[in-house]
Amino acid sequence: MASFGEVINDKVIPPILTFVNTRPITALKNGMMFVMPLTIVGAIFLLLGNLPIPAWLEWLETPGFPSILGAIFNGVYVSTFNMLGVVACMGIAYSWVRNEGFDAAPAAFWALCTMVLLTPLQLTPEGATQPVEGVLPLIWSGSQGMVGGIIVAFFVGLSYTWFLRRDITIKMPDGVPPNVATAFTSLIPGAAIMTIAAVIFGIFRAFGTTMIETIYTSIQTPLQGLSDSLPGIIVVSFLIPFLWFFGVHGSSIVSGVMSPIALSNTAANQAIIDSGRELTIENGGRIFTMQFLDNYVNMTGAGVTIGLVVYMLLLAKSTQFKTLGRLGGAPAVFNINEPITFGTPIVMNPLLAVPFFLTPLINSTLLYFGMATGLLPLFGGVMAPWTTPPIVSGFIIGGWRHAVFQVLCLGIAIAVYFLFARAADALAYRDEQAARAGYEEEHDTAGPGDGQMAQDELVMSEAGKPATGSELHDERN
């Protein structure tokens, strides 16, 4: 009969790694990283233009320099958030082709052209009876075009690499500058991509719509609704620590897949605020946003491991746990917990898997009901970088009520981890005591040259040096 470890290694981990390493998922999680700087910069300027200080808001509406400053804040926000779909499309196509080992910049530009072709290029101004042709509405280059842009990027990345792998390109003679050669290399793949896109454009145009609009209504909107439900939130909150348990970077993978939907929900909430309506569930507000994912589900790292860190710092008996608490305490404040995840270890540790899975599920469920009932405000477009410490991040993204609620979430984490951390600590302490007893016995009977070696082994045992079995990731947790 196969052992638990053999079952995990042979049956569970291989399909997970196979999925994680597929071209679409790899390109998606890498490509979405291009979007992150835009959201952070845009959110900062949005916050500056909407600080909850009445005197500041009134001053920004004063004619002259204050109103110009307010327009600057809003302009930066609009020009970043309303390009998320386009940047995601270009970034994913670029990542796909780069991962295949080819010059990827041309693919990003072809992806941009393809998305523009398949996007509605008209806008009906308020009060007008006829649409203005030849314009790209920002709503479609932003969050509403996110899923459509991802699909376009997959198509472009796959098609472009197909031509290059088969060497179906225009080859320039030696001595031609590399930038010129690259331009001609992309000519045939680009022409084929645009031709196929033109056919798709014509098909949808015959039905009076566009591909991006159709994807938004038939795919993206249902996905946003599904992710915004309690079952959807539970699945996301469970998958992140579940993948981490097997040593796979669950935060990066799940965030890579869910970020497009979460960002779309964030932008949709801000659009409600911009329209002058109150941000509520009744007005179409969404609960599952990037703030929900970054500042709650992954609070202090996947699994909300601050509960384990607090135990290590204050109550641990074993040298191993005391040492890990000192090493992992400061990173945990900034939502980085790889030292704890791999050093304890939590990875492949059934005892600590229970609080690791349970804590984010409890916090996410409570947050969902708090926001659904109106006890906690929904999130607008203001976001805090994922490394922002809890409580501070809560105040930035949702005011004092979210800061207080994050305190409650931290308390829940400490309570849930306590019994399991104490049991794991007792096991580590027992092993250290056994090592100490073995050292003392060996020291009593050791020869003249053996004492220092035994002493060194004891020191290493009590130091609790983390044996990770895996490299610590520098990626986002």
CSV table of C-alpha atoms in Angstrom, one decimal:
chain,number,residue,atom,x,y,z
A,1,MET,CA,0.0,0.0,0.0
A,2,ALA,CA,1.4,3.4,-1.1
A,3,SER,CA,2.3,5.9,1.7
A,4,PHE,CA,0.7,9.3,1.9
A,5,GLY,CA,3.9,10.9,0.6
A,6,GLU,CA,4.0,8.6,-2.4
A,7,VAL,CA,0.3,9.3,-3.2
A,8,ILE,CA,1.0,13.0,-3.1
A,9,ASN,CA,4.2,12.9,-5.2
A,10,ASP,CA,2.8,10.4,-7.8
A,11,LYS,CA,-0.9,11.3,-8.1
A,12,VAL,CA,-1.5,14.9,-6.8
A,13,ILE,CA,1.6,17.0,-7.6
A,14,PRO,CA,2.1,16.0,-11.3
A,15,PRO,CA,-1.3,17.1,-12.6
A,16,ILE,CA,-1.1,20.3,-10.6
A,17,LEU,CA,2.4,21.1,-12.0
A,18,THR,CA,1.2,20.1,-15.5
A,19,PHE,CA,-1.6,22.7,-15.3
A,20,VAL,CA,0.5,25.4,-13.8
A,21,ASN,CA,3.2,25.0,-16.5
A,22,THR,CA,0.8,25.1,-19.5
A,23,ARG,CA,1.5,27.9,-22.0
A,24,PRO,CA,-1.7,29.8,-21.4
A,25,ILE,CA,-1.4,29.8,-17.6
A,26,THR,CA,2.2,30.7,-17.6
A,27,ALA,CA,1.6,33.6,-20.1
A,28,LEU,CA,-1.4,34.7,-18.1
A,29,LYS,CA,0.3,35.0,-14.7
A,30,ASN,CA,3.4,36.6,-16.3
A,31,GLY,CA,1.5,38.9,-18.5
A,32,MET,CA,-0.8,40.2,-15.8
A,33,MET,CA,2.3,41.4,-14.0
A,34,PHE,CA,2.5,44.2,-16.6
A,35,VAL,CA,-0.8,45.5,-15.3
A,36,MET,CA,0.2,45.7,-11.6
A,37,PRO,CA,2.3,48.9,-11.9
A,38,LEU,CA,-0.6,50.7,-13.6
A,39,THR,CA,-3.1,49.8,-10.9
A,40,ILE,CA,-0.7,50.9,-8.1
A,41,VAL,CA,0.1,54.3,-9.7
A,42,GLY,CA,-3.5,54.8,-10.8
A,43,ALA,CA,-4.8,54.0,-7.3
A,44,ILE,CA,-2.3,56.5,-5.7
A,45,PHE,CA,-3.5,59.3,-7.8
A,46,LEU,CA,-7.1,58.3,-7.3
A,47,LEU,CA,-6.5,58.4,-3.6
A,48,LEU,CA,-4.9,61.9,-3.8
A,49,GLY,CA,-7.9,63.2,-5.7
A,50,ASN,CA,-10.4,61.7,-3.2
A,51,LEU,CA,-8.8,62.0,0.2
A,52,PRO,CA,-11.6,61.8,2.8
A,53,ILE,CA,-10.9,65.3,4.0
A,54,PRO,CA,-13.8,67.7,3.1
A,55,ALA,CA,-11.5,70.8,3.1
A,56,TRP,CA,-9.1,69.1,0.6
A,57,LEU,CA,-12.0,68.1,-1.7
A,58,GLU,CA,-13.5,71.6,-1.7
A,59,TRP,CA,-10.0,73.1,-2.4
A,60,LEU,CA,-9.6,70.8,-5.5
A,61,GLU,CA,-12.8,72.2,-6.9
A,62,THR,CA,-11.6,75.8,-6.6
A,63,PRO,CA,-11.0,77.4,-10.0
A,64,GLY,CA,-7.4,77.9,-11.0
A,65,PHE,CA,-4.5,75.8,-9.9
A,66,PRO,CA,-6.5,73.6,-7.4
A,67,SER,CA,-8.9,72.5,-10.2
A,68,ILE,CA,-6.0,71.8,-12.5
A,69,LEU,CA,-4.4,69.7,-9.8
A,70,GLY,CA,-7.6,67.8,-9.4
A,71,ALA,CA,-7.8,67.2,-13.1
A,72,ILE,CA,-4.2,65.9,-13.1
A,73,PHE,CA,-5.1,63.4,-10.3
A,74,ASN,CA,-8.1,62.2,-12.2
A,75,GLY,CA,-6.3,62.2,-15.6
A,76,VAL,CA,-3.6,59.8,-14.3
A,77,TYR,CA,-6.2,57.5,-12.8
A,78,VAL,CA,-8.3,57.5,-16.0
A,79,SER,CA,-5.2,56.9,-18.3
A,80,THR,CA,-4.1,53.9,-16.2
A,81,PHE,CA,-7.2,52.1,-15.1
A,82,ASN,CA,-8.9,52.5,-18.5
A,83,MET,CA,-6.0,50.8,-20.3
A,84,LEU,CA,-5.9,47.7,-18.2
A,85,GLY,CA,-7.5,45.5,-20.9
A,86,VAL,CA,-5.1,46.7,-23.6
A,87,VAL,CA,-2.0,46.3,-21.4
A,88,ALA,CA,-3.1,42.9,-20.3
A,89,CYS,CA,-3.6,41.8,-23.9
A,90,MET,CA,-0.2,43.1,-24.9
A,91,GLY,CA,1.6,41.7,-21.8
A,92,ILE,CA,0.2,38.2,-22.1
A,93,ALA,CA,1.0,38.0,-25.9
A,94,TYR,CA,4.5,39.2,-25.2
A,95,SER,CA,5.0,36.7,-22.3
A,96,TRP,CA,3.7,33.8,-24.5
A,97,VAL,CA,6.1,34.5,-27.3
A,98,ARG,CA,9.0,35.3,-25.0
A,99,ASN,CA,8.5,32.1,-23.1
A,100,GLU,CA,8.9,30.3,-26.5
A,101,GLY,CA,12.3,31.9,-27.0
A,102,PHE,CA,11.4,34.4,-29.8
A,103,ASP,CA,11.6,38.2,-30.0
A,104,ALA,CA,8.3,39.1,-28.4
A,105,ALA,CA,7.8,42.8,-29.0
A,106,PRO,CA,6.2,42.4,-32.4
A,107,ALA,CA,3.6,40.0,-31.0
A,108,ALA,CA,2.6,42.5,-28.4
A,109,PHE,CA,1.9,45.1,-31.1
A,110,TRP,CA,0.0,42.7,-33.3
A,111,ALA,CA,-2.1,41.8,-30.2
A,112,LEU,CA,-2.8,45.5,-29.7
A,113,CYS,CA,-3.9,45.9,-33.4
A,114,THR,CA,-6.1,42.8,-33.2
A,115,MET,CA,-7.8,44.0,-30.0
A,116,VAL,CA,-8.5,47.4,-31.5
A,117,LEU,CA,-10.0,45.7,-34.6
A,118,LEU,CA,-12.3,43.6,-32.5
A,119,THR,CA,-13.4,46.3,-30.1
A,120,PRO,CA,-16.4,48.7,-30.7
A,121,LEU,CA,-15.0,51.8,-32.4
A,122,GLN,CA,-17.8,54.1,-31.8
A,123,LEU,CA,-19.3,56.1,-29.0
A,124,THR,CA,-22.6,57.8,-28.5
A,125,PRO,CA,-22.2,61.0,-26.5
A,126,GLU,CA,-24.8,61.9,-23.8
A,127,GLY,CA,-27.7,63.6,-25.5
A,128,ALA,CA,-26.6,62.6,-29.1
A,129,THR,CA,-28.8,60.6,-31.4
A,130,GLN,CA,-26.0,59.3,-33.7
A,131,PRO,CA,-22.7,57.5,-32.6
A,132,VAL,CA,-19.3,59.1,-33.3
A,133,GLU,CA,-17.3,56.6,-35.4
A,134,GLY,CA,-13.6,56.0,-35.3
A,135,VAL,CA,-13.1,56.3,-31.5
A,136,LEU,CA,-12.0,53.8,-28.9
A,137,PRO,CA,-14.2,54.0,-25.8
A,138,LEU,CA,-12.1,53.8,-22.7
A,139,ILE,CA,-14.6,51.4,-21.1
A,140,TRP,CA,-13.6,48.8,-23.7
A,141,SER,CA,-9.9,49.4,-23.4
A,142,GLY,CA,-10.2,49.0,-19.7
A,143,SER,CA,-11.9,46.6,-17.4
A,144,GLN,CA,-14.8,45.6,-19.7
A,145,GLY,CA,-12.3,44.5,-22.4
A,146,MET,CA,-10.2,42.5,-20.0
A,147,VAL,CA,-11.3,38.9,-20.7
A,148,GLY,CA,-11.7,39.7,-24.4
A,149,GLY,CA,-8.1,41.0,-24.4
A,150,ILE,CA,-6.9,37.8,-22.7
A,151,ILE,CA,-8.5,35.7,-25.4
A,152,VAL,CA,-7.0,37.9,-28.1
A,153,ALA,CA,-3.6,37.5,-26.5
A,154,PHE,CA,-3.9,33.7,-26.4
A,155,PHE,CA,-4.8,33.7,-30.1
A,156,VAL,CA,-2.0,36.0,-31.1
A,157,GLY,CA,0.6,34.3,-29.0
A,158,LEU,CA,-0.3,30.8,-30.3
A,159,SER,CA,-0.5,32.0,-33.9
A,160,TYR,CA,2.7,34.0,-33.9
A,161,THR,CA,4.8,31.2,-32.4
A,162,TRP,CA,3.2,28.7,-34.8
A,163,PHE,CA,4.7,30.7,-37.8
A,164,LEU,CA,8.0,31.2,-36.2
A,165,ARG,CA,8.5,27.6,-35.1
A,166,ARG,CA,7.9,26.6,-38.7
A,167,ASP,CA,10.2,29.3,-40.0
A,168,ILE,CA,7.4,30.8,-42.1
A,169,THR,CA,8.9,34.2,-42.2
A,170,ILE,CA,10.7,36.7,-44.5
A,171,LYS,CA,14.4,36.1,-44.1
A,172,MET,CA,16.7,39.0,-44.5
A,173,PRO,CA,20.4,38.6,-45.6
A,174,ASP,CA,23.2,38.8,-43.1
A,175,GLY,CA,24.3,42.3,-42.3
A,176,VAL,CA,20.8,43.8,-42.1
A,177,PRO,CA,20.3,45.6,-38.8
A,178,PRO,CA,18.5,43.4,-36.2
A,179,ASN,CA,15.6,45.8,-35.8
A,180,VAL,CA,14.9,45.8,-39.6
A,181,ALA,CA,15.2,42.0,-39.7
A,182,THR,CA,12.8,41.6,-36.8
A,183,ALA,CA,10.2,43.9,-38.5
A,184,PHE,CA,10.3,41.7,-41.7
A,185,THR,CA,10.3,38.5,-39.6
A,186,SER,CA,7.0,39.5,-38.1
A,187,LEU,CA,5.4,40.5,-41.4
A,188,ILE,CA,3.9,37.2,-42.5
A,189,PRO,CA,2.7,36.1,-39.0
A,190,GLY,CA,1.2,39.5,-38.5
A,191,ALA,CA,-0.5,39.5,-41.8
A,192,ALA,CA,-2.0,36.1,-41.1
A,193,ILE,CA,-3.2,37.2,-37.6
A,194,MET,CA,-4.8,40.3,-38.9
A,195,THR,CA,-6.5,38.5,-41.8
A,196,ILE,CA,-8.0,36.0,-39.4
A,197,ALA,CA,-9.1,38.8,-37.1
A,198,ALA,CA,-10.6,40.6,-40.0
A,199,VAL,CA,-12.8,37.6,-40.8
A,200,ILE,CA,-13.8,37.4,-37.2
A,201,PHE,CA,-14.6,41.1,-37.2
A,202,GLY,CA,-16.8,40.6,-40.3
A,203,ILE,CA,-18.7,37.7,-38.8
A,204,PHE,CA,-19.6,39.7,-35.6
A,205,ARG,CA,-20.3,42.9,-37.6
A,206,ALA,CA,-22.9,41.0,-39.7
A,207,PHE,CA,-24.8,40.4,-36.4
A,208,GLY,CA,-24.4,44.1,-35.4
A,209,THR,CA,-21.9,43.6,-32.6
A,210,THR,CA,-18.2,43.0,-32.0
A,211,MET,CA,-16.2,40.1,-30.5
A,212,ILE,CA,-15.1,42.1,-27.4
A,213,GLU,CA,-18.7,43.1,-26.6
A,214,THR,CA,-19.9,39.5,-27.1
A,215,ILE,CA,-17.2,38.1,-24.8
A,216,TYR,CA,-18.1,40.7,-22.2
A,217,THR,CA,-21.8,39.9,-22.1
A,218,SER,CA,-21.5,36.1,-22.5
A,219,ILE,CA,-18.3,35.3,-20.6
A,220,GLN,CA,-16.9,38.1,-18.5
A,221,THR,CA,-20.2,39.2,-16.9
A,222,PRO,CA,-21.1,35.7,-15.8
A,223,LEU,CA,-17.6,35.1,-14.5
A,224,GLN,CA,-17.7,38.4,-12.5
A,225,GLY,CA,-21.0,37.3,-11.0
A,226,LEU,CA,-19.7,33.8,-10.2
A,227,SER,CA,-16.5,35.1,-8.6
A,228,ASP,CA,-18.6,37.6,-6.6
A,229,SER,CA,-20.7,34.8,-5.0
A,230,LEU,CA,-19.9,33.2,-1.7
A,231,PRO,CA,-19.0,29.8,-3.3
A,232,GLY,CA,-16.7,31.5,-5.7
A,233,ILE,CA,-14.9,33.4,-2.9
A,234,ILE,CA,-14.6,30.1,-0.9
A,235,VAL,CA,-13.0,28.3,-3.9
A,236,VAL,CA,-10.5,31.1,-4.4
A,237,SER,CA,-9.7,31.3,-0.7
A,238,PHE,CA,-9.2,27.6,-0.5
A,239,LEU,CA,-7.1,27.1,-3.7
A,240,ILE,CA,-4.3,29.5,-2.7
A,241,PRO,CA,-3.3,27.6,0.5
A,242,PHE,CA,-4.1,24.3,-1.1
A,243,LEU,CA,-1.6,24.8,-3.9
A,244,TRP,CA,1.0,26.2,-1.4
A,245,PHE,CA,0.6,23.0,0.7
A,246,PHE,CA,2.1,21.1,-2.2
A,247,GLY,CA,4.9,23.6,-2.6
A,248,VAL,CA,3.4,25.3,-5.6
A,249,HIS,CA,3.1,29.1,-5.5
A,250,GLY,CA,-0.6,29.3,-5.1
A,251,SER,CA,-0.8,33.0,-4.6
A,252,SER,CA,0.9,33.7,-8.0
A,253,ILE,CA,-1.1,31.1,-9.8
A,254,VAL,CA,-4.6,31.9,-8.5
A,255,SER,CA,-3.9,35.7,-8.6
A,256,GLY,CA,-2.7,35.3,-12.2
A,257,VAL,CA,-6.0,33.6,-13.2
A,258,MET,CA,-8.4,35.7,-11.0
A,259,SER,CA,-6.7,39.1,-11.3
A,260,PRO,CA,-8.5,40.0,-14.5
A,261,ILE,CA,-11.9,39.4,-12.9
A,262,ALA,CA,-10.9,41.0,-9.6
A,263,LEU,CA,-9.6,44.1,-11.4
A,264,SER,CA,-12.7,44.3,-13.6
A,265,ASN,CA,-14.8,44.3,-10.4
A,266,THR,CA,-12.7,47.0,-8.9
A,267,ALA,CA,-13.0,49.2,-11.9
A,268,ALA,CA,-16.8,48.5,-12.1
A,269,ASN,CA,-17.1,49.7,-8.5
A,270,GLN,CA,-15.2,52.8,-9.2
A,271,ALA,CA,-17.4,53.5,-12.2
A,272,ILE,CA,-20.4,53.5,-9.9
A,273,ILE,CA,-18.7,56.1,-7.7
A,274,ASP,CA,-17.7,58.2,-10.7
A,275,SER,CA,-21.3,58.2,-11.9
A,276,GLY,CA,-22.4,59.9,-8.7
A,277,ARG,CA,-24.2,56.8,-7.3
A,278,GLU,CA,-23.7,55.3,-4.0
A,279,LEU,CA,-21.5,52.2,-4.1
A,280,THR,CA,-23.9,49.5,-2.8
A,281,ILE,CA,-24.8,45.9,-3.8
A,282,GLU,CA,-28.2,47.2,-5.0
A,283,ASN,CA,-26.5,49.6,-7.4
A,284,GLY,CA,-24.4,46.8,-8.9
A,285,GLY,CA,-21.4,46.9,-6.6
A,286,ARG,CA,-19.1,43.9,-6.4
A,287,ILE,CA,-17.6,42.3,-3.3
A,288,PHE,CA,-14.7,40.3,-4.8
A,289,THR,CA,-12.1,42.8,-5.9
A,290,MET,CA,-8.3,43.1,-6.0
A,291,GLN,CA,-8.4,44.5,-2.5
A,292,PHE,CA,-10.3,41.5,-1.3
A,293,LEU,CA,-7.7,39.2,-2.8
A,294,ASP,CA,-4.5,41.1,-1.9
A,295,ASN,CA,-5.4,42.6,1.5
A,296,TYR,CA,-7.6,39.9,3.0
A,297,VAL,CA,-7.2,36.4,1.4
A,298,ASN,CA,-3.4,36.9,1.3
A,299,MET,CA,-3.2,38.9,4.5
A,300,THR,CA,0.3,38.4,6.0
A,301,GLY,CA,0.9,35.8,3.2
A,302,ALA,CA,-1.1,32.7,2.0
A,303,GLY,CA,-2.9,31.0,4.8
A,304,VAL,CA,-2.8,34.2,7.0
A,305,THR,CA,0.2,32.7,8.8
A,306,ILE,CA,0.6,35.6,11.2
A,307,GLY,CA,-1.3,33.5,13.7
A,308,LEU,CA,1.6,31.0,13.6
A,309,VAL,CA,4.2,33.7,13.7
A,310,VAL,CA,2.7,35.3,16.9
A,311,TYR,CA,2.7,31.9,18.6
A,312,MET,CA,6.4,31.4,17.6
A,313,LEU,CA,7.3,34.8,19.0
A,314,LEU,CA,5.4,34.7,22.3
A,315,LEU,CA,4.7,31.1,23.3
A,316,ALA,CA,7.1,28.8,21.5
A,317,LYS,CA,9.2,26.3,23.6
A,318,SER,CA,11.3,24.8,20.9
A,319,THR,CA,14.4,26.5,19.6
A,320,GLN,CA,13.3,25.9,16.1
A,321,PHE,CA,10.0,27.7,16.5
A,322,LYS,CA,11.6,30.6,18.4
A,323,THR,CA,14.2,31.0,15.7
A,324,LEU,CA,11.7,30.9,12.9
A,325,GLY,CA,9.5,33.4,14.7
A,326,ARG,CA,12.4,35.9,14.8
A,327,LEU,CA,13.3,35.3,11.1
A,328,GLY,CA,9.7,35.4,9.8
A,329,GLY,CA,8.2,38.0,12.0
A,330,ALA,CA,9.2,41.1,10.0
A,331,PRO,CA,8.5,39.7,6.5
A,332,ALA,CA,5.0,38.6,7.7
A,333,VAL,CA,4.1,42.1,8.6
A,334,PHE,CA,4.6,43.0,4.9
A,335,ASN,CA,2.7,39.9,3.7
A,336,ILE,CA,5.7,37.7,2.9
A,337,ASN,CA,5.6,34.3,4.5
A,338,GLU,CA,7.9,32.0,2.5
A,339,PRO,CA,10.3,31.6,5.5
A,340,ILE,CA,7.4,30.3,7.6
A,341,THR,CA,5.8,28.3,4.9
A,342,PHE,CA,8.9,26.4,3.9
A,343,GLY,CA,10.9,26.7,7.2
A,344,THR,CA,8.4,25.3,9.7
A,345,PRO,CA,7.4,23.6,7.3
A,346,ILE,CA,3.7,24.1,6.5
A,347,VAL,CA,4.3,22.5,3.0
A,348,MET,CA,3.4,18.8,3.2
A,349,ASN,CA,2.7,19.1,6.9
A,350,PRO,CA,-0.8,17.6,7.6
A,351,LEU,CA,-0.9,19.0,11.2
A,352,LEU,CA,-0.5,22.7,10.1
A,353,ALA,CA,-2.6,22.2,6.9
A,354,VAL,CA,-5.8,22.6,8.9
A,355,PRO,CA,-5.3,26.2,10.2
A,356,PHE,CA,-3.5,27.0,6.9
A,357,PHE,CA,-6.7,26.2,4.9
A,358,LEU,CA,-9.2,27.2,7.5
A,359,THR,CA,-8.1,30.7,8.5
A,360,PRO,CA,-8.5,32.4,5.1
A,361,LEU,CA,-11.8,30.6,4.6
A,362,ILE,CA,-13.2,32.0,7.9
A,363,ASN,CA,-11.9,35.5,7.3
A,364,SER,CA,-13.2,35.6,3.7
A,365,THR,CA,-16.6,34.3,4.6
A,366,LEU,CA,-17.0,36.9,7.4
A,367,LEU,CA,-15.8,39.6,5.1
A,368,TYR,CA,-18.3,38.5,2.4
A,369,PHE,CA,-21.2,38.7,4.8
A,370,GLY,CA,-19.9,42.0,6.3
A,371,MET,CA,-19.9,43.6,2.9
A,372,ALA,CA,-23.1,42.0,1.6
A,373,THR,CA,-25.0,43.2,4.6
A,374,GLY,CA,-23.6,46.7,4.5
A,375,LEU,CA,-21.7,46.5,7.7
A,376,LEU,CA,-18.5,47.1,5.8
A,377,PRO,CA,-18.2,49.4,2.7
A,378,LEU,CA,-17.5,47.9,-0.7
A,379,PHE,CA,-14.1,48.7,-2.2
A,380,GLY,CA,-13.7,51.4,-4.8
A,381,GLY,CA,-10.7,52.0,-7.1
A,382,VAL,CA,-8.3,52.9,-4.3
A,383,MET,CA,-5.9,50.0,-3.8
A,384,ALA,CA,-2.9,49.4,-1.4
A,385,PRO,CA,0.2,47.6,-2.7
A,386,TRP,CA,0.1,43.9,-1.6
A,387,THR,CA,3.0,44.5,0.7
A,388,THR,CA,1.2,47.1,2.7
A,389,PRO,CA,0.9,45.9,6.4
A,390,PRO,CA,-2.6,44.9,7.6
A,391,ILE,CA,-4.6,47.6,9.4
A,392,VAL,CA,-2.8,50.2,7.4
A,393,SER,CA,-4.0,48.6,4.2
A,394,GLY,CA,-7.5,48.3,5.6
A,395,PHE,CA,-7.6,52.0,6.4
A,396,ILE,CA,-6.4,52.9,2.9
A,397,ILE,CA,-8.8,50.7,0.9
A,398,GLY,CA,-11.9,51.0,3.1
A,399,GLY,CA,-11.5,53.5,6.0
A,400,TRP,CA,-11.6,52.8,9.7
A,401,ARG,CA,-14.2,50.1,9.5
A,402,HIS,CA,-11.9,47.9,7.4
A,403,ALA,CA,-8.9,48.7,9.6
A,404,VAL,CA,-10.9,47.5,12.6
A,405,PHE,CA,-12.1,44.4,10.7
A,406,GLN,CA,-8.5,43.5,9.8
A,407,VAL,CA,-7.7,43.6,13.5
A,408,LEU,CA,-10.5,41.0,14.0
A,409,CYS,CA,-9.1,38.9,11.2
A,410,LEU,CA,-5.7,38.9,12.8
A,411,GLY,CA,-7.2,37.8,16.1
A,412,ILE,CA,-9.0,35.0,14.4
A,413,ALA,CA,-5.8,33.8,12.8
A,414,ILE,CA,-4.0,33.8,16.2
A,415,ALA,CA,-6.9,31.8,17.7
A,416,VAL,CA,-7.2,29.2,14.9
A,417,TYR,CA,-3.5,28.5,14.8
A,418,PHE,CA,-2.9,28.3,18.5
A,419,LEU,CA,-3.8,24.6,19.2
A,420,PHE,CA,-2.1,23.3,16.0
A,421,ALA,CA,1.0,25.5,16.5
A,422,ARG,CA,1.3,24.3,20.1
A,423,ALA,CA,1.1,20.7,19.0
A,424,ALA,CA,3.7,21.2,16.3
A,425,ASP,CA,5.9,23.1,18.7
A,426,ALA,CA,5.7,20.2,21.2
A,427,LEU,CA,6.8,17.8,18.6
A,428,ALA,CA,9.8,20.0,17.7
A,429,TYR,CA,10.6,20.5,21.4
A,430,ARG,CA,10.5,16.7,22.0
A,431,ASP,CA,12.9,16.1,19.1
A,432,GLU,CA,15.3,18.7,20.4
A,433,GLN,CA,15.2,17.2,23.9
A,434,ALA,CA,15.9,13.8,22.4
A,435,ALA,CA,18.8,15.3,20.5
A,436,ARG,CA,20.1,16.9,23.6
A,437,ALA,CA,19.9,13.7,25.6
A,438,GLY,CA,21.7,11.9,22.8
A,439,TYR,CA,24.4,14.5,22.8
A,440,GLU,CA,24.9,14.3,26.6
A,441,GLU,CA,25.1,10.5,26.4
A,442,GLU,CA,27.5,10.6,23.5
A,443,HIS,CA,29.5,13.3,25.2
A,444,ASP,CA,29.9,11.2,28.3
A,445,THR,CA,31.3,8.3,26.3
A,446,ALA,CA,33.0,10.2,23.5
A,447,GLY,CA,36.7,10.1,22.8
A,448,PRO,CA,38.9,13.1,23.1
A,449,GLY,CA,38.3,14.3,19.5
A,450,ASP,CA,34.6,13.6,19.3
A,451,GLY,CA,33.2,16.2,21.8
A,452,GLN,CA,33.3,19.2,19.5
A,453,MET,CA,31.6,17.3,16.6
A,454,ALA,CA,28.8,16.3,18.9
A,455,GLN,CA,28.5,19.8,20.2
A,456,ASP,CA,28.3,21.2,16.7
A,457,GLU,CA,25.5,18.7,15.8
A,458,LEU,CA,23.6,19.8,18.9
A,459,VAL,CA,23.9,23.4,18.0
A,460,MET,CA,22.6,22.8,14.5
A,461,SER,CA,19.7,20.8,15.9
A,462,GLU,CA,18.6,23.4,18.4
A,463,ALA,CA,19.1,26.2,15.8
A,464,GLY,CA,16.1,24.8,13.9
A,465,LYS,CA,17.7,25.6,10.6
A,466,PRO,CA,14.8,25.4,8.0
A,467,ALA,CA,15.1,22.5,5.7
A,468,THR,CA,12.9,23.8,2.9
A,469,GLY,CA,13.3,21.1,0.3
A,470,SER,CA,12.4,24.0,-2.1
A,471,GLU,CA,13.8,27.4,-3.0
A,472,LEU,CA,12.2,30.4,-1.4
A,473,HIS,CA,10.3,32.3,-4.0
A,474,ASP,CA,10.9,35.9,-4.7
A,475,GLU,CA,7.6,36.1,-6.5
A,476,ARG,CA,4.6,37.8,-5.0
A,477,ASN,CA,2.8,35.8,-2.2
